Amino acid sequence: MSAVCPVSKSRATGLWRGDYRMSDMSRDTAILLLGDQLSWGHPALQQADPDTTVVILAEVREEANYVRHNRHKIALLFSAMRHFAEALGERGYQVAYYPYEDSVPSLLAACERAQEQWRYERLLICEPGEYRLLEQMQRWSDALGLPVELLEDTRFLASRQDFSDWASGRKQLRMEYFYRDMRKRYGLLMDADQPEGGKWNYDADNRTGWREQCEIPARSEPEHDDITRTVIAMVEAAFPDHPGDLSTFRWAVSHKAAQAELDWFCEHALPAFGTYQDALAEESPWLFHGLISMYLNCGLLDPLPVCEQVEAAYRRGHCSLSAAEGFIRQVLGWREYVRGLYWHHMPDYRERNALSAHRPLPEWFWTGDTEMRCLSQALRQSLDLGYAHHIQRLMVIGNFALIAGLSVPEVCDWYLGVYLDAYEWVELPNTLGMALFADGGIMASKPYAASGKYIQKQGNHCKACRYDPKRVTGEDACPYNSLYWHFIDRHNALLSQNPRMGLILGGWRKRSDEDREAVLQWADHTLEQIAEL
């Protein structure tokens, strides 16, 4: 067994190790710290006495393998956990740390092992971000034979009760109205009681496609210390079948390094962030994006200071209002909204499949080996780096999954595994609700389906593609085109009830019977050949 304590520390592993008499190791309280809760704002740490508390951190088999997590994500969390354990020790905490090499099967097993070593009398846990874990933890008191207290996760800006109160009595739970209430509540980008600039939302200013209009700033990469290098080597050896090219690992693994990444973004990329946040580019996987969602979602950054820093950049004239508002909307609005929606509709939300989408996920989703250039670029980038920006996720990968009718559970598990910032509370609503419309419109006001014309408008992938975005049928036709109309046709009855789809449906119905039949036959052929696209 491996116990971590501030007595003997090896920089090669970043873990404190030592031998103890049991009388030295008893503690009144244990805190289980999850890998996505590495924040000094953790509710249990806020009330903890280091002299009477042991903190448990564990790299457990179950959590690392229940989906095919990207190796970037595993390495980021394991290294960040080890760095946080080191910081806890420096603040006087005793830390029971169980590295992956110790083969601890589950979080409960880690708590049982720590109980044997530290003989604690109660266990504090911040509520987890996944319903499956919450269900398990609610039974732990009996399993451990001691009080287990689940604390509200105060690291978010809207509690679960806040969202429930907001949702009560509403027929539709639209993010825009939740976002406006959050702006008022926190006073961000406000002019007294009115939105800065007179409008709440500047999304219309943030949709410019990419045509090499300006220079993309080069990003520096954090230097790896002994802890991170050790973790990377271990993850490469222990997870050979998981996606992720760790030779490109560039992520911050401490609070200080994550803040440096945010500082760099605000200084160098924020001014162009709004303009090109929907753009698709061959030249760069990053463009002008923040690359901080993974740090927000594991606790290395806190949401309110992040929003305040971006607002301050606007106030001093460093970026446009549309850039600042577009960024803050993602954090203060969208991030908080999807978490609230997740907990409001679980546990049955995961089982929804309003469009009866069951087609098996093509194997090339795990390789990127497709001749559709935009999709290949987005898939390879996601697999290799654990990252893609929201338009790649929604309008390239998600759009294809939607119009092809791919299996909702398989697509959701793919998204949950592949991305650095994916945890079920944020992944499931974004994938099942927003991308796949599988919740029947709880989240999105219409399906986010689009043809190849949208992708051509937003970037330059089509120039390097064997498929022609102007053609709907034939061997060189962009598959997005016929599949889009096939989607519109097969869901005609449902979409007819949506006022936002009236113009599209009307145009489709006005086409000749021969034209429609030709498109649908080609789409059927495309779906039959989906493994070879």
Coordinates of C-alpha atoms in Angstrom, one line a residue:
M1 CA 0.0 0.0 0.0
S2 CA 1.1 3.5 -0.7
A3 CA 0.4 6.3 1.7
V4 CA 1.5 9.9 1.0
C5 CA 2.7 12.1 3.8
P6 CA 5.0 15.1 4.2
V7 CA 8.0 13.1 5.5
S8 CA 9.8 11.5 2.6
K9 CA 9.1 12.8 -0.9
S10 CA 10.5 11.6 -4.2
R11 CA 10.5 14.2 -7.1
A12 CA 10.7 11.3 -9.5
T13 CA 7.1 10.4 -8.7
G14 CA 5.8 13.4 -6.9
L15 CA 4.5 11.2 -4.1
W16 CA 5.3 11.4 -0.4
R17 CA 6.0 8.0 1.1
G18 CA 6.9 6.9 4.6
D19 CA 6.6 4.3 7.3
Y20 CA 4.3 5.0 10.2
R21 CA 3.1 3.5 13.5
M22 CA -0.6 3.2 13.3
S23 CA -0.9 5.5 16.4
D24 CA 0.6 8.3 14.3
M25 CA -1.9 7.9 11.5
S26 CA -5.4 8.3 13.0
R27 CA -7.4 11.2 11.8
D28 CA -10.9 12.5 12.8
T29 CA -11.9 13.3 9.2
A30 CA -11.0 12.1 5.7
I31 CA -11.7 14.1 2.5
L32 CA -12.0 12.2 -0.8
L33 CA -10.8 14.6 -3.5
L34 CA -11.8 13.6 -7.0
G35 CA -9.6 14.2 -10.0
D36 CA -11.9 16.9 -11.4
Q37 CA -12.2 18.7 -8.0
L38 CA -8.6 20.0 -7.7
S39 CA -9.6 23.4 -6.3
W40 CA -8.8 25.2 -3.1
G41 CA -12.5 26.2 -3.2
H42 CA -13.5 22.6 -2.6
P43 CA -16.2 22.7 0.0
A44 CA -14.6 20.1 2.3
L45 CA -11.2 21.9 2.2
Q46 CA -12.9 25.2 3.0
Q47 CA -13.8 23.8 6.5
A48 CA -10.9 21.4 7.0
D49 CA -8.3 21.4 9.8
P50 CA -5.0 20.0 8.5
D51 CA -4.1 18.7 11.9
T52 CA -7.1 16.4 12.1
T53 CA -7.7 15.7 8.4
V54 CA -6.4 13.2 5.8
V55 CA -7.0 13.9 2.2
I56 CA -7.5 10.9 -0.1
L57 CA -6.5 11.1 -3.8
A58 CA -6.6 7.9 -6.0
E59 CA -5.8 7.1 -9.6
V60 CA -8.3 4.2 -9.8
R61 CA -8.8 1.6 -12.5
E62 CA -12.6 2.0 -12.8
E63 CA -12.6 5.7 -13.4
A64 CA -9.7 5.5 -15.9
N65 CA -11.3 2.8 -18.0
Y66 CA -15.1 2.9 -17.9
V67 CA -14.9 4.6 -21.3
R68 CA -11.8 4.8 -23.6
H69 CA -10.5 8.1 -22.1
N70 CA -8.0 10.0 -24.1
R71 CA -4.5 9.5 -22.8
H72 CA -4.1 13.3 -22.7
K73 CA -7.0 13.5 -20.2
I74 CA -5.6 10.7 -18.1
A75 CA -2.1 12.2 -18.0
L76 CA -3.5 15.7 -17.3
L77 CA -5.6 14.5 -14.3
F78 CA -3.0 12.2 -12.9
S79 CA -0.2 14.8 -13.1
A80 CA -2.5 17.5 -11.8
M81 CA -3.6 15.3 -8.9
R82 CA 0.0 14.6 -8.0
H83 CA 0.9 18.3 -8.1
F84 CA -2.1 19.1 -5.9
A85 CA -1.1 16.4 -3.5
E86 CA 2.3 18.1 -3.2
A87 CA 0.6 21.5 -2.6
L88 CA -1.6 20.0 0.1
G89 CA 1.4 18.6 1.8
E90 CA 3.1 22.0 1.7
R91 CA 0.0 23.4 3.5
G92 CA 0.3 20.8 6.3
Y93 CA -2.2 18.2 5.2
Q94 CA -1.6 14.5 5.5
V95 CA -2.4 13.0 2.1
A96 CA -3.2 9.3 1.3
Y97 CA -2.3 9.0 -2.3
Y98 CA -2.8 5.8 -4.3
P99 CA -1.1 6.0 -7.8
Y100 CA -2.3 3.9 -10.7
E101 CA 0.5 1.4 -10.2
D102 CA -1.1 0.4 -6.9
S103 CA -4.0 -1.2 -8.8
V104 CA -6.8 0.3 -6.6
P105 CA -10.0 -0.9 -8.4
S106 CA -12.4 1.8 -7.4
L107 CA -12.9 5.0 -5.4
L108 CA -14.6 3.1 -2.6
A109 CA -11.7 0.7 -2.4
A110 CA -9.4 3.7 -2.0
C111 CA -11.5 4.9 0.9
E112 CA -11.4 1.5 2.4
R113 CA -7.7 1.3 2.1
A114 CA -7.2 4.7 3.6
Q115 CA -9.6 3.8 6.5
E116 CA -7.3 0.8 7.3
Q117 CA -4.3 3.1 7.4
W118 CA -5.7 6.3 8.9
R119 CA -8.7 5.1 11.0
Y120 CA -10.7 8.2 10.2
E121 CA -14.2 8.6 11.8
R122 CA -16.1 10.4 9.0
L123 CA -15.7 10.9 5.3
L124 CA -16.4 14.2 3.4
I125 CA -17.0 14.2 -0.3
C126 CA -18.0 17.0 -2.6
E127 CA -20.9 15.8 -4.8
P128 CA -19.5 14.3 -8.0
G129 CA -20.2 15.5 -11.5
E130 CA -21.7 12.2 -12.7
Y131 CA -25.0 10.7 -11.6
R132 CA -23.6 7.1 -11.6
L133 CA -21.0 8.2 -9.0
L134 CA -23.6 10.0 -6.9
E135 CA -25.7 6.9 -6.8
Q136 CA -22.7 4.8 -5.6
M137 CA -21.6 7.3 -3.0
Q138 CA -25.0 7.5 -1.4
R139 CA -24.5 3.9 -0.4
W140 CA -21.0 4.3 1.0
S141 CA -21.9 5.0 4.6
D142 CA -23.1 1.4 5.0
A143 CA -20.2 0.0 3.1
L144 CA -17.6 1.9 5.2
G145 CA -19.5 1.7 8.5
L146 CA -19.1 5.4 9.2
P147 CA -20.8 8.7 8.3
V148 CA -20.3 9.9 4.7
E149 CA -21.3 13.4 4.0
L150 CA -21.9 14.6 0.5
L151 CA -21.4 18.3 0.2
E152 CA -22.8 20.7 -2.3
D153 CA -20.3 21.6 -5.1
T154 CA -19.9 25.3 -4.4
R155 CA -17.3 25.7 -7.2
F156 CA -20.1 26.4 -9.7
L157 CA -21.8 29.8 -10.0
A158 CA -25.4 28.3 -10.0
S159 CA -26.3 25.6 -7.6
R160 CA -28.5 22.7 -8.6
Q161 CA -31.2 24.3 -6.5
D162 CA -30.7 27.6 -8.3
F163 CA -31.3 26.0 -11.6
S164 CA -34.3 24.1 -10.4
D165 CA -35.8 27.3 -9.1
W166 CA -35.1 29.0 -12.4
A167 CA -36.6 26.1 -14.4
S168 CA -39.7 25.8 -12.3
G169 CA -42.9 26.7 -14.2
R170 CA -41.0 27.3 -17.5
K171 CA -42.3 25.4 -20.6
Q172 CA -38.9 25.8 -22.3
L173 CA -35.5 25.9 -20.6
R174 CA -33.6 28.1 -23.1
M175 CA -30.0 29.0 -22.2
E176 CA -30.3 32.7 -23.3
Y177 CA -32.8 33.6 -20.5
F178 CA -30.8 31.7 -17.9
Y179 CA -27.7 33.5 -19.1
R180 CA -29.3 36.9 -18.7
D181 CA -30.3 36.1 -15.2
M182 CA -26.7 35.0 -14.4
R183 CA -25.3 38.3 -15.9
K184 CA -27.6 40.3 -13.6
R185 CA -26.7 38.1 -10.6
Y186 CA -23.0 38.5 -11.0
G187 CA -22.9 42.0 -12.5
L188 CA -20.7 40.9 -15.4
L189 CA -20.8 43.2 -18.5
M190 CA -23.6 45.2 -17.0
D191 CA -24.3 49.0 -17.2
A192 CA -26.4 49.4 -14.1
D193 CA -29.3 47.1 -14.7
Q194 CA -28.9 47.0 -18.4
P195 CA -26.4 44.9 -20.6
E196 CA -23.3 46.6 -21.7
G197 CA -23.7 48.0 -25.2
G198 CA -27.5 47.6 -25.0
K199 CA -27.6 44.0 -26.1
W200 CA -27.3 40.7 -24.2
N201 CA -25.9 38.6 -27.0
Y202 CA -23.4 39.5 -29.7
D203 CA -23.3 36.0 -31.3
A204 CA -24.1 37.4 -34.7
D205 CA -20.7 39.2 -34.7
N206 CA -18.9 36.0 -33.9
R207 CA -19.5 33.8 -37.0
T208 CA -16.7 34.8 -39.4
G209 CA -15.4 32.0 -41.5
W210 CA -11.6 31.4 -41.9
R211 CA -9.8 32.6 -45.1
E212 CA -6.3 33.2 -43.7
Q213 CA -7.3 36.8 -42.8
C214 CA -4.7 37.3 -40.1
E215 CA -1.8 35.7 -38.3
I216 CA -2.5 33.1 -35.7
P217 CA -0.4 33.7 -32.6
A218 CA 2.1 30.9 -31.7
R219 CA 1.4 29.4 -28.3
S220 CA 4.2 28.5 -26.0
E221 CA 4.1 25.0 -24.4
P222 CA 4.4 24.4 -20.7
E223 CA 7.7 22.7 -19.6
H224 CA 7.2 19.3 -18.1
D225 CA 8.7 18.5 -14.7
D226 CA 9.7 15.1 -13.3
I227 CA 6.1 14.4 -12.1
T228 CA 4.6 15.0 -15.5
R229 CA 7.3 13.1 -17.4
T230 CA 6.8 10.2 -15.0
V231 CA 3.0 10.3 -15.5
I232 CA 3.3 10.5 -19.3
A233 CA 5.6 7.4 -19.4
M234 CA 3.2 5.5 -17.2
V235 CA 0.1 6.4 -19.1
E236 CA 1.7 5.5 -22.4
A237 CA 2.6 2.0 -21.0
A238 CA -0.7 1.4 -19.1
F239 CA -3.2 2.6 -21.7
P240 CA -1.9 1.3 -25.1
D241 CA -5.4 1.0 -26.7
H242 CA -6.6 4.5 -25.7
P243 CA -6.5 7.4 -28.1
G244 CA -4.0 10.3 -27.6
D245 CA -0.6 11.2 -28.9
L246 CA 1.3 12.1 -25.7
S247 CA 4.3 13.4 -27.6
T248 CA 2.1 16.5 -28.1
F249 CA 1.1 16.8 -24.5
R250 CA 1.1 20.6 -23.8
W251 CA -1.3 21.0 -20.9
A252 CA -0.9 22.9 -17.6
V253 CA -1.0 20.6 -14.5
S254 CA -1.0 23.2 -11.7
H255 CA -3.0 26.2 -10.7
K256 CA -0.2 28.6 -11.5
A257 CA 0.4 27.1 -14.9
A258 CA -3.3 27.1 -15.7
Q259 CA -3.5 30.8 -14.8
A260 CA -0.5 31.5 -17.0
E261 CA -2.4 29.9 -19.9
L262 CA -5.4 32.1 -19.2
D263 CA -3.1 35.2 -19.0
W264 CA -1.6 34.3 -22.4
F265 CA -5.1 33.9 -24.0
C266 CA -6.3 37.2 -22.6
E267 CA -3.2 39.0 -23.9
H268 CA -2.7 37.4 -27.3
A269 CA -5.8 35.6 -28.5
L270 CA -8.8 37.2 -26.9
P271 CA -9.0 40.2 -29.3
A272 CA -9.7 37.9 -32.2
F273 CA -11.5 35.2 -30.3
G274 CA -15.0 36.5 -30.9
T275 CA -14.5 37.1 -34.6
Y276 CA -13.2 33.6 -35.4
Q277 CA -14.7 31.4 -32.7
D278 CA -16.9 29.6 -35.3
A279 CA -14.1 29.3 -37.9
L280 CA -12.6 26.1 -39.3
A281 CA -9.0 26.2 -40.3
E282 CA -6.5 23.8 -41.8
E283 CA -3.6 25.8 -40.4
S284 CA -4.2 25.4 -36.6
P285 CA -6.2 23.3 -34.2
W286 CA -6.2 26.2 -31.7
L287 CA -6.9 29.4 -33.7
F288 CA -7.8 32.0 -31.1
H289 CA -9.6 29.8 -28.6
G290 CA -9.1 29.9 -24.9
L291 CA -8.0 26.3 -24.2
I292 CA -9.1 26.6 -20.6
S293 CA -12.3 24.5 -20.4
M294 CA -10.2 21.5 -19.2
Y295 CA -8.8 23.6 -16.4
L296 CA -12.2 24.9 -15.4
N297 CA -13.6 21.4 -15.4
C298 CA -11.0 19.9 -13.2
G299 CA -10.6 22.8 -10.7
L300 CA -7.4 24.4 -11.8
L301 CA -9.3 27.5 -12.6
D302 CA -12.4 28.9 -11.1
P303 CA -15.2 30.4 -13.3
L304 CA -15.9 33.7 -11.7
P305 CA -12.3 35.0 -11.7
V306 CA -11.9 33.8 -15.3
C307 CA -15.0 35.8 -16.4
E308 CA -13.8 38.9 -14.4
Q309 CA -10.4 38.8 -16.0
V310 CA -12.0 38.8 -19.5
E311 CA -14.3 41.6 -18.5
A312 CA -11.3 43.6 -17.3
A313 CA -9.6 43.1 -20.7
Y314 CA -12.7 44.6 -22.3
R315 CA -13.0 47.5 -19.8
R316 CA -9.4 48.6 -20.5
G317 CA -10.0 48.5 -24.3
H318 CA -8.0 45.4 -25.1
C319 CA -10.8 43.5 -26.8
S320 CA -14.2 44.2 -28.4
L321 CA -17.4 43.8 -26.5
S322 CA -18.4 40.9 -28.8
A323 CA -15.2 39.0 -27.9
A324 CA -15.7 39.5 -24.2
E325 CA -19.4 38.7 -24.3
G326 CA -18.9 35.6 -26.5
F327 CA -16.4 34.2 -24.1
I328 CA -18.3 35.0 -20.9
R329 CA -21.5 33.5 -22.4
Q330 CA -19.6 30.2 -22.7
V331 CA -18.5 30.2 -19.1
L332 CA -21.2 32.1 -17.1
G333 CA -24.1 31.0 -19.4
W334 CA -23.5 27.8 -21.3
R335 CA -21.3 25.9 -18.8
E336 CA -23.6 26.6 -15.9
Y337 CA -26.7 25.9 -17.9
V338 CA -25.7 22.5 -19.2
R339 CA -24.7 21.4 -15.6
G340 CA -28.1 22.5 -14.3
L341 CA -29.9 20.8 -17.2
Y342 CA -28.0 17.6 -16.6
W343 CA -29.0 17.3 -12.9
H344 CA -32.5 18.6 -13.6
H345 CA -33.3 15.7 -16.0
M346 CA -31.2 12.8 -14.8
P347 CA -31.3 9.9 -14.5
D348 CA -33.6 9.2 -17.5
Y349 CA -32.0 11.9 -19.7
R350 CA -29.2 9.5 -20.7
E351 CA -31.8 7.1 -22.1
R352 CA -33.5 9.6 -24.5
N353 CA -33.4 9.0 -28.2
A354 CA -36.1 11.1 -29.7
L355 CA -35.0 10.5 -33.3
S356 CA -34.5 6.7 -32.9
A357 CA -30.9 6.9 -34.0
H358 CA -29.3 3.5 -33.8
R359 CA -26.8 3.2 -36.7
P360 CA -23.4 1.8 -35.3
L361 CA -20.6 4.2 -35.0
P362 CA -18.2 3.7 -38.0
E363 CA -14.8 2.4 -37.0
W364 CA -13.1 5.5 -38.5
F365 CA -14.5 7.6 -35.7
W366 CA -11.6 6.0 -33.7
T367 CA -9.0 6.5 -36.5
G368 CA -10.0 9.6 -38.5
D369 CA -9.6 7.6 -41.7
T370 CA -12.3 9.2 -43.8
E371 CA -11.9 11.1 -47.0
M372 CA -14.3 13.8 -45.8
R373 CA -11.6 16.4 -45.0
C374 CA -13.4 18.4 -42.4
L375 CA -14.4 15.3 -40.5
S376 CA -11.0 13.7 -40.8
Q377 CA -9.3 16.8 -39.5
A378 CA -11.7 17.2 -36.6
L379 CA -11.6 13.5 -35.7
R380 CA -7.8 13.2 -35.9
Q381 CA -7.3 16.3 -33.9
S382 CA -9.7 15.1 -31.3
L383 CA -8.1 11.7 -31.0
D384 CA -4.5 12.9 -31.1
L385 CA -4.9 16.0 -28.9
G386 CA -8.0 15.4 -26.8
Y387 CA -9.2 18.8 -28.1
A388 CA -11.5 20.3 -30.7
H389 CA -13.4 23.6 -30.5
H390 CA -17.2 23.8 -30.3
I391 CA -17.9 24.1 -34.0
Q392 CA -15.8 21.1 -34.8
R393 CA -17.6 19.2 -32.1
L394 CA -21.1 20.4 -33.0
M395 CA -21.2 21.2 -36.7
V396 CA -18.7 18.8 -38.1
I397 CA -18.6 15.7 -35.9
G398 CA -22.0 16.1 -34.2
N399 CA -23.7 17.2 -37.4
F400 CA -22.5 14.1 -39.2
A401 CA -23.6 11.9 -36.4
L402 CA -27.1 13.6 -36.4
I403 CA -27.8 13.4 -40.1
A404 CA -26.4 9.9 -40.4
G405 CA -28.5 8.7 -37.5
L406 CA -25.6 7.3 -35.5
S407 CA -26.3 5.4 -32.2
V408 CA -26.9 8.0 -29.4
P409 CA -25.2 5.9 -26.6
E410 CA -22.2 5.2 -28.8
V411 CA -21.7 8.8 -29.9
C412 CA -22.1 10.0 -26.3
D413 CA -19.5 7.5 -25.0
W414 CA -17.2 8.6 -27.8
Y415 CA -17.4 12.3 -26.8
L416 CA -17.0 11.4 -23.1
G417 CA -13.9 9.4 -23.8
V418 CA -12.1 11.5 -26.4
Y419 CA -12.1 15.0 -24.9
L420 CA -9.9 16.5 -22.2
D421 CA -12.7 18.5 -20.7
A422 CA -15.4 15.9 -20.9
Y423 CA -17.3 14.8 -17.8
E424 CA -20.8 13.5 -18.0
W425 CA -22.5 16.6 -16.5
V426 CA -21.1 18.7 -19.4
E427 CA -20.7 16.1 -22.2
L428 CA -24.2 14.5 -22.1
P429 CA -26.4 17.6 -22.6
N430 CA -24.0 19.0 -25.2
T431 CA -23.9 15.7 -27.2
L432 CA -27.3 14.1 -26.6
G433 CA -29.2 17.3 -26.4
M434 CA -27.4 19.9 -28.5
A435 CA -25.6 17.8 -31.2
L436 CA -28.0 14.9 -31.6
F437 CA -31.4 16.4 -30.7
A438 CA -32.1 13.2 -28.9
D439 CA -33.9 14.9 -26.0
G440 CA -36.5 16.1 -28.5
G441 CA -35.9 19.8 -28.0
I442 CA -35.4 20.1 -24.2
M443 CA -32.1 21.9 -24.9
A444 CA -32.0 23.1 -28.5
S445 CA -34.8 25.0 -30.2
K446 CA -34.1 23.0 -33.4
P447 CA -31.8 20.3 -34.7
Y448 CA -28.3 21.6 -35.5
A449 CA -28.3 19.9 -38.9
A450 CA -26.4 21.5 -41.9
S451 CA -25.2 20.6 -45.3
G452 CA -21.7 20.9 -46.7
K453 CA -22.4 24.5 -47.6
Y454 CA -22.1 25.6 -43.9
I455 CA -18.8 23.9 -43.5
Q456 CA -17.5 25.4 -46.7
K457 CA -18.6 28.9 -45.5
Q458 CA -16.8 28.5 -42.1
G459 CA -13.4 27.4 -43.2
N460 CA -11.0 26.1 -45.8
H461 CA -11.2 22.3 -45.4
C462 CA -13.2 21.9 -48.6
K463 CA -10.2 23.0 -50.7
A464 CA -8.3 19.8 -49.8
C465 CA -11.3 17.5 -49.9
R466 CA -12.1 14.9 -52.6
Y467 CA -15.8 15.7 -52.2
D468 CA -17.5 18.7 -53.8
P469 CA -19.7 20.7 -51.4
K470 CA -21.6 22.0 -54.4
R471 CA -22.8 18.5 -55.5
V472 CA -25.6 16.6 -53.8
T473 CA -25.5 13.3 -55.7
G474 CA -22.8 11.4 -57.5
E475 CA -19.4 9.9 -56.5
D476 CA -17.8 13.3 -55.8
A477 CA -20.8 14.7 -53.9
C478 CA -20.2 15.9 -50.4
P479 CA -21.9 13.2 -48.1
Y480 CA -23.2 16.0 -45.8
N481 CA -25.5 17.2 -48.6
S482 CA -27.6 14.2 -49.4
L483 CA -27.5 13.0 -45.8
Y484 CA -28.9 16.4 -44.7
W485 CA -31.9 16.1 -47.0
H486 CA -32.4 12.5 -46.0
F487 CA -32.5 13.6 -42.4
I488 CA -35.0 16.4 -43.2
D489 CA -37.2 13.9 -45.1
R490 CA -37.2 11.0 -42.6
H491 CA -38.0 13.3 -39.7
N492 CA -40.6 15.4 -41.6
A493 CA -43.4 14.7 -39.2
L494 CA -41.5 15.8 -36.1
L495 CA -39.8 18.7 -37.8
S496 CA -43.1 20.0 -39.1
Q497 CA -44.1 20.8 -35.5
N498 CA -41.0 23.1 -35.2
P499 CA -41.7 26.7 -36.5
R500 CA -37.9 27.2 -37.0
M501 CA -37.9 24.4 -39.6
G502 CA -40.8 25.7 -41.8
L503 CA -38.7 27.4 -44.5
I504 CA -36.4 24.4 -44.9
L505 CA -39.3 21.9 -45.1
G506 CA -41.2 24.1 -47.5
G507 CA -38.2 24.2 -49.8
W508 CA -37.8 20.5 -49.7
R509 CA -41.5 19.8 -50.5
K510 CA -41.4 22.2 -53.5
R511 CA -38.7 20.1 -55.2
S512 CA -39.9 17.7 -57.8
D513 CA -40.7 14.1 -56.9
E514 CA -37.9 13.0 -59.2
D515 CA -35.4 15.3 -57.6
R516 CA -36.3 14.3 -54.1
E517 CA -36.1 10.6 -55.0
A518 CA -32.7 11.0 -56.6
V519 CA -31.3 12.7 -53.5
L520 CA -32.8 10.1 -51.1
Q521 CA -31.6 7.2 -53.2
W522 CA -28.0 8.6 -53.2
A523 CA -28.3 9.2 -49.4
D524 CA -29.3 5.6 -48.9
H525 CA -26.3 4.5 -51.0
T526 CA -24.1 6.7 -48.9
L527 CA -25.4 5.2 -45.7
E528 CA -24.8 1.7 -47.0
Q529 CA -21.2 2.7 -47.8
I530 CA -20.7 4.6 -44.6
A531 CA -17.7 2.5 -43.5
E532 CA -15.9 3.4 -46.7
L533 CA -16.5 7.2 -46.8

